[in-house]
Short mmCIF file of C-alpha atoms and ligand atoms in Angstrom, two decimals:
data_model
loop_
_atom_site.label_atom_id
_atom_site.label_comp_id
_atom_site.label_asym_id
_atom_site.label_seq_id
_atom_site.Cartn_x
_atom_site.Cartn_y
_atom_site.Cartn_z
CA UNK A 1 -1.65 -27.81 3.16
CA UNK A 2 -4.19 -24.97 3.05
CA UNK A 3 -4.39 -22.92 -0.19
CA UNK A 4 -1.77 -20.17 -0.36
CA UNK A 5 -2.97 -16.71 0.66
CA UNK A 6 -2.07 -13.72 -1.51
CA UNK A 7 -0.82 -10.63 0.29
CA UNK A 8 -1.20 -7.45 -1.75
CA UNK A 9 0.31 -4.24 -0.42
CA UNK A 10 0.36 -0.88 -2.14
CA UNK A 11 -0.26 2.80 -1.74
CA UNK A 12 -3.51 2.58 -3.71
CA UNK A 13 -3.56 6.36 -4.24
CA UNK A 14 -6.14 5.62 -5.68
CA UNK A 15 -6.91 1.91 -6.26
CA UNK A 16 -7.56 1.17 -9.97
CA UNK A 17 -8.36 -1.68 -12.37
CA UNK A 18 -4.65 -2.59 -12.73
CA UNK A 19 -4.64 -3.49 -9.03
CA UNK A 20 -7.99 -5.29 -9.19
CA UNK A 21 -7.04 -7.42 -12.21
CA UNK A 22 -3.67 -8.24 -10.62
CA UNK A 23 -5.41 -9.53 -7.49
CA UNK A 24 -8.15 -11.34 -9.44
CA UNK A 25 -5.84 -13.02 -11.96
CA UNK A 26 -3.27 -13.98 -9.33
CA UNK A 27 -5.80 -16.30 -7.70
CA UNK A 28 -6.23 -18.39 -10.87
CA UNK A 29 -2.58 -18.24 -11.96
CA UNK A 30 -1.15 -19.10 -8.55
CA UNK A 31 -3.90 -21.24 -7.00
CA UNK A 32 -4.55 -18.79 -4.16
CA UNK A 33 -7.47 -19.21 -1.77
CA UNK A 34 -7.90 -15.44 -1.58
CA UNK A 35 -6.12 -12.12 -1.51
CA UNK A 36 -5.58 -9.95 1.54
CA UNK A 37 -5.20 -6.31 0.53
CA UNK A 38 -2.99 -4.18 2.79
CA UNK A 39 -2.96 -0.45 2.02
CA UNK A 40 0.27 1.19 3.21
CA UNK A 41 -0.25 3.66 6.04
CA UNK A 42 2.97 5.58 5.88
CA UNK A 43 5.00 4.27 2.91
CA UNK A 44 8.70 4.94 3.54
CA UNK A 45 9.86 4.39 -0.07
CA UNK A 46 8.08 7.21 -1.80
CA UNK A 47 6.69 10.70 -1.35
CA UNK A 48 3.65 11.27 0.81
CA UNK A 49 0.45 9.98 -0.82
CA UNK A 50 -1.93 12.73 -1.91
CA UNK A 51 -4.81 11.65 0.28
CA UNK A 52 -4.95 10.24 3.81
CA UNK A 53 -4.37 6.61 4.69
CA UNK A 54 -7.99 6.36 5.87
CA UNK A 55 -9.25 7.62 2.51
CA UNK A 56 -7.05 5.16 0.59
CA UNK A 57 -8.27 2.36 2.85
CA UNK A 58 -11.89 3.41 2.28
CA UNK A 59 -11.39 3.31 -1.50
CA UNK A 60 -9.84 -0.18 -1.33
CA UNK A 61 -12.72 -1.35 0.88
CA UNK A 62 -15.31 -0.03 -1.57
CA UNK A 63 -13.64 -1.54 -4.63
CA UNK A 64 -13.16 -5.01 -3.11
CA UNK A 65 -16.38 -5.38 -1.08
CA UNK A 66 -18.26 -7.41 -3.70
CA UNK A 67 -15.56 -10.10 -3.98
CA UNK A 68 -15.83 -12.71 -1.22
CA UNK A 69 -12.26 -13.89 -1.90
CA UNK A 70 -10.83 -10.46 -1.16
CA UNK A 71 -10.29 -9.14 2.34
CA UNK A 72 -8.83 -5.83 3.48
CA UNK A 73 -6.34 -5.57 6.32
CA UNK A 74 -6.21 -2.10 7.93
CA UNK A 75 -3.11 -2.98 10.03
CA UNK A 76 -0.65 -0.63 8.31
CA UNK A 77 -3.15 2.22 8.13
CA UNK A 78 -3.90 1.96 11.83
CA UNK A 79 -0.23 1.89 12.81
CA UNK A 80 1.82 5.05 13.30
CA UNK A 81 5.03 3.20 12.37
CA UNK A 82 6.54 3.33 8.86
CA UNK A 83 4.87 0.67 6.70
CA UNK A 84 7.59 -1.91 6.21
CA UNK A 85 6.43 -5.01 4.35
CA UNK A 86 8.72 -7.19 6.43
CA UNK A 87 6.95 -6.08 9.64
CA UNK A 88 3.56 -6.82 8.12
CA UNK A 89 4.73 -10.26 6.98
CA UNK A 90 6.10 -11.03 10.46
CA UNK A 91 2.67 -10.15 11.89
CA UNK A 92 0.88 -12.31 9.30
CA UNK A 93 3.27 -15.22 9.81
CA UNK A 94 2.52 -15.10 13.56
CA UNK A 95 -1.22 -14.97 12.80
CA UNK A 96 -1.29 -17.81 10.24
CA UNK A 97 1.38 -20.03 11.83
CA UNK A 98 4.50 -21.55 10.26
CA UNK A 99 2.87 -23.87 7.70
CA UNK A 100 0.52 -21.54 5.81
CA UNK A 101 1.90 -20.59 2.38
CA UNK A 102 1.87 -16.80 1.98
CA UNK A 103 2.45 -15.16 -1.42
CA UNK A 104 3.45 -11.52 -1.58
CA UNK A 105 2.04 -10.04 -4.81
CA UNK A 106 4.09 -7.32 -6.49
CA UNK A 107 4.09 -5.68 -9.90
CA UNK A 108 7.30 -5.88 -11.93
CA UNK A 109 8.18 -2.23 -11.13
CA UNK A 110 7.84 -2.83 -7.39
CA UNK A 111 9.90 -6.03 -7.58
CA UNK A 112 12.75 -4.17 -9.35
CA UNK A 113 13.08 -2.00 -6.23
CA UNK A 114 12.81 -4.84 -3.71
CA UNK A 115 16.48 -4.80 -2.67
CA UNK A 116 15.99 -1.27 -1.30
CA UNK A 117 13.23 -2.43 1.06
CA UNK A 118 13.86 -2.75 4.80
CA UNK A 119 15.27 -6.24 5.64
CA UNK A 120 14.33 -7.39 2.13
CA UNK A 121 16.13 -10.74 2.33
CA UNK A 122 13.99 -11.72 5.34
CA UNK A 123 10.90 -11.36 3.17
CA UNK A 124 11.79 -14.70 1.49
CA UNK A 125 11.80 -16.46 4.87
CA UNK A 126 8.26 -15.23 5.50
CA UNK A 127 6.55 -15.48 2.11
CA UNK A 128 6.87 -16.42 -1.54
CA UNK A 129 7.01 -13.52 -3.97
CA UNK A 130 4.86 -13.47 -7.12
CA UNK A 131 5.69 -10.86 -9.76
CA UNK A 132 2.97 -9.74 -12.15
CA UNK A 133 4.03 -8.42 -15.52
CA UNK A 134 3.39 -4.71 -16.02
CA UNK A 135 3.71 -2.76 -19.29
CA UNK A 136 7.13 -1.11 -19.51
CA UNK A 137 8.79 -3.18 -16.78
CA UNK A 138 10.53 -6.36 -18.04
CA UNK A 139 10.89 -9.25 -15.59
CA UNK A 140 14.42 -10.41 -16.33
CA UNK A 141 17.62 -10.59 -14.28
CA UNK A 142 19.48 -8.23 -16.65
CA UNK A 143 17.19 -5.35 -15.64
CA UNK A 144 17.60 -5.92 -11.87
CA UNK A 145 20.33 -4.83 -9.43
CA UNK A 146 22.93 -7.62 -9.17
CA UNK A 147 22.03 -8.65 -5.62
CA UNK A 148 18.35 -8.94 -6.51
CA UNK A 149 19.11 -10.72 -9.79
CA UNK A 150 21.03 -13.34 -7.78
CA UNK A 151 18.08 -13.88 -5.42
CA UNK A 152 15.74 -14.01 -8.41
CA UNK A 153 17.83 -16.63 -10.23
CA UNK A 154 18.27 -18.88 -7.20
CA UNK A 155 14.65 -18.74 -5.98
CA UNK A 156 12.78 -18.61 -9.26
CA UNK A 157 10.49 -21.50 -10.19
CA UNK A 158 8.09 -22.12 -13.07
CA UNK A 159 6.20 -24.69 -10.99
CA UNK A 160 3.46 -22.69 -9.25
CA UNK A 161 2.52 -25.88 -7.37
CA UNK A 162 5.61 -25.22 -5.24
CA UNK A 163 3.81 -22.25 -3.73
CA UNK A 164 1.40 -24.64 -2.08
CA UNK A 165 4.03 -27.15 -0.94
CA UNK A 166 6.24 -24.72 1.01
CA UNK A 167 5.28 -21.81 3.24
CA UNK A 168 7.79 -19.31 1.76
CA UNK A 169 10.94 -18.79 -0.29
CA UNK A 170 10.07 -19.11 -4.01
CA UNK A 171 9.77 -16.44 -6.68
CA UNK A 172 7.31 -16.87 -9.54
CA UNK A 173 6.15 -14.50 -12.23
CA UNK A 174 2.82 -14.46 -13.98
CA UNK A 175 1.45 -12.74 -17.07
CA UNK A 176 -1.71 -10.86 -16.15
CA UNK A 177 -3.77 -8.92 -18.69
CA UNK A 178 -1.54 -5.99 -19.52
CA UNK A 179 -3.14 -2.75 -18.36
CA UNK A 180 -1.05 0.39 -18.65
CA UNK A 181 -2.98 2.10 -15.85
CA UNK A 182 -1.23 3.87 -12.99
CA UNK A 183 -2.39 5.87 -10.01
CA UNK A 184 -0.06 8.67 -11.17
CA UNK A 185 -1.95 8.90 -14.48
CA UNK A 186 -5.30 8.96 -12.67
CA UNK A 187 -4.16 11.68 -10.25
CA UNK A 188 -2.99 13.79 -13.20
CA UNK A 189 -6.29 13.40 -15.05
CA UNK A 190 -8.30 14.34 -11.98
CA UNK A 191 -6.07 17.31 -11.15
CA UNK A 192 -6.67 18.59 -14.69
CA UNK A 193 -10.41 18.03 -14.42
CA UNK A 194 -10.27 15.29 -17.09
CA UNK A 195 -12.16 12.02 -17.06
CA UNK A 196 -10.62 9.01 -15.31
CA UNK A 197 -13.74 6.92 -15.95
CA UNK A 198 -13.14 3.25 -16.89
CA UNK A 199 -9.66 3.29 -15.36
CA UNK A 200 -11.02 2.61 -11.88
CA UNK A 201 -14.32 1.46 -10.38
CA UNK A 202 -17.26 3.87 -10.37
CA UNK A 203 -17.64 3.49 -6.60
CA UNK A 204 -14.08 4.77 -6.15
CA UNK A 205 -14.71 7.70 -8.51
CA UNK A 206 -17.88 8.51 -6.56
CA UNK A 207 -15.87 8.49 -3.32
CA UNK A 208 -13.24 10.77 -4.91
CA UNK A 209 -15.91 13.21 -6.08
CA UNK A 210 -17.79 13.21 -2.77
CA UNK A 211 -14.61 13.93 -0.82
CA UNK A 212 -13.12 16.40 -3.35
CA UNK A 213 -9.90 14.36 -3.66
CA UNK A 214 -7.05 14.86 -6.15
CA UNK A 215 -8.11 18.35 -7.15
CA UNK A 216 -5.66 21.11 -7.82
CA UNK A 217 -5.32 23.29 -4.71
P1 ATP B 301 1.77 5.23 -8.57
O1 ATP B 301 1.49 5.59 -10.01
O2 ATP B 301 1.28 6.24 -7.58
O3 ATP B 301 3.22 4.83 -8.37
P2 ATP B 301 0.68 2.52 -8.90
O4 ATP B 301 -0.37 2.63 -9.95
O5 ATP B 301 1.99 1.92 -9.28
O6 ATP B 301 0.90 3.96 -8.22
P3 ATP B 301 0.71 1.26 -6.30
O7 ATP B 301 -0.33 1.42 -5.25
O8 ATP B 301 2.02 1.90 -6.09
O9 ATP B 301 0.04 1.77 -7.68
O10 ATP B 301 0.89 -0.26 -6.66
C1 ATP B 301 0.62 -1.34 -5.79
C2 ATP B 301 1.10 -2.60 -6.47
O11 ATP B 301 0.34 -2.84 -7.67
C3 ATP B 301 2.58 -2.55 -6.90
O12 ATP B 301 3.14 -3.83 -6.66
C4 ATP B 301 2.49 -2.26 -8.39
O13 ATP B 301 3.61 -2.78 -9.09
C5 ATP B 301 1.22 -3.00 -8.79
N1 ATP B 301 0.55 -2.38 -9.94
C6 ATP B 301 -0.01 -1.16 -9.98
N2 ATP B 301 -0.56 -0.93 -11.18
C7 ATP B 301 -0.34 -2.03 -11.94
C8 ATP B 301 -0.66 -2.40 -13.29
N3 ATP B 301 -1.31 -1.56 -14.10
N4 ATP B 301 -0.26 -3.62 -13.73
C9 ATP B 301 0.41 -4.47 -12.89
N5 ATP B 301 0.74 -4.18 -11.60
C10 ATP B 301 0.37 -2.98 -11.13
#
């Protein structure tokens, strides 16, 4: 079996060190060969991002370029369709074939909303799901909607080796370094002309400055 591939979607408005540590630490915790970053083009579950999909893609490309185990997939950004994770996973499953283990990486807050995602149950037929701990968002069935708690309890495993033995279907959680960083916090700082330095990579801050992003109108 080839090493599992991590699939990391998000709005990345903008990308920050919480995202980068999640992707980096997931490789060691879960035995991934690499992580494929997939910025959402037109995320249906939330308000419009503050900057364009191309700008969010450019920031992800800049922040990941020096890591040979990271790749960036522009598929959702280039598509006019709503960015449904299930559609992206169907595309990746067709690309990688039926045997390749795929691991969808989500933070605990994103996982708690999973049962509202389009065709969410199909996601488990296409990929494993790995939940990273995030400050303020407990990973426990009691804090999930009942239907998701049931899926969590039946699919959950503590044996990360299972991710490499099956192509899809398990749920694991992993404790990454806890970083209470959010894109919302960064957007607020920048809109108020306050420093966001050390919350995100300098090359992303340079891009934000050069393109006058996240400023108050
Ligand atoms: P926003 O504040 O705009 O909601 P965000 O910081 O949550 O943004 P997203 O692009 O929405 O960033 O997140 C992409 C993925 O990364 C999600 O699965 C989210 O749970 C996860 N994530 C984001 N920040 C962290 C963090 N600090 N720790 C762990 N996971 C995170």
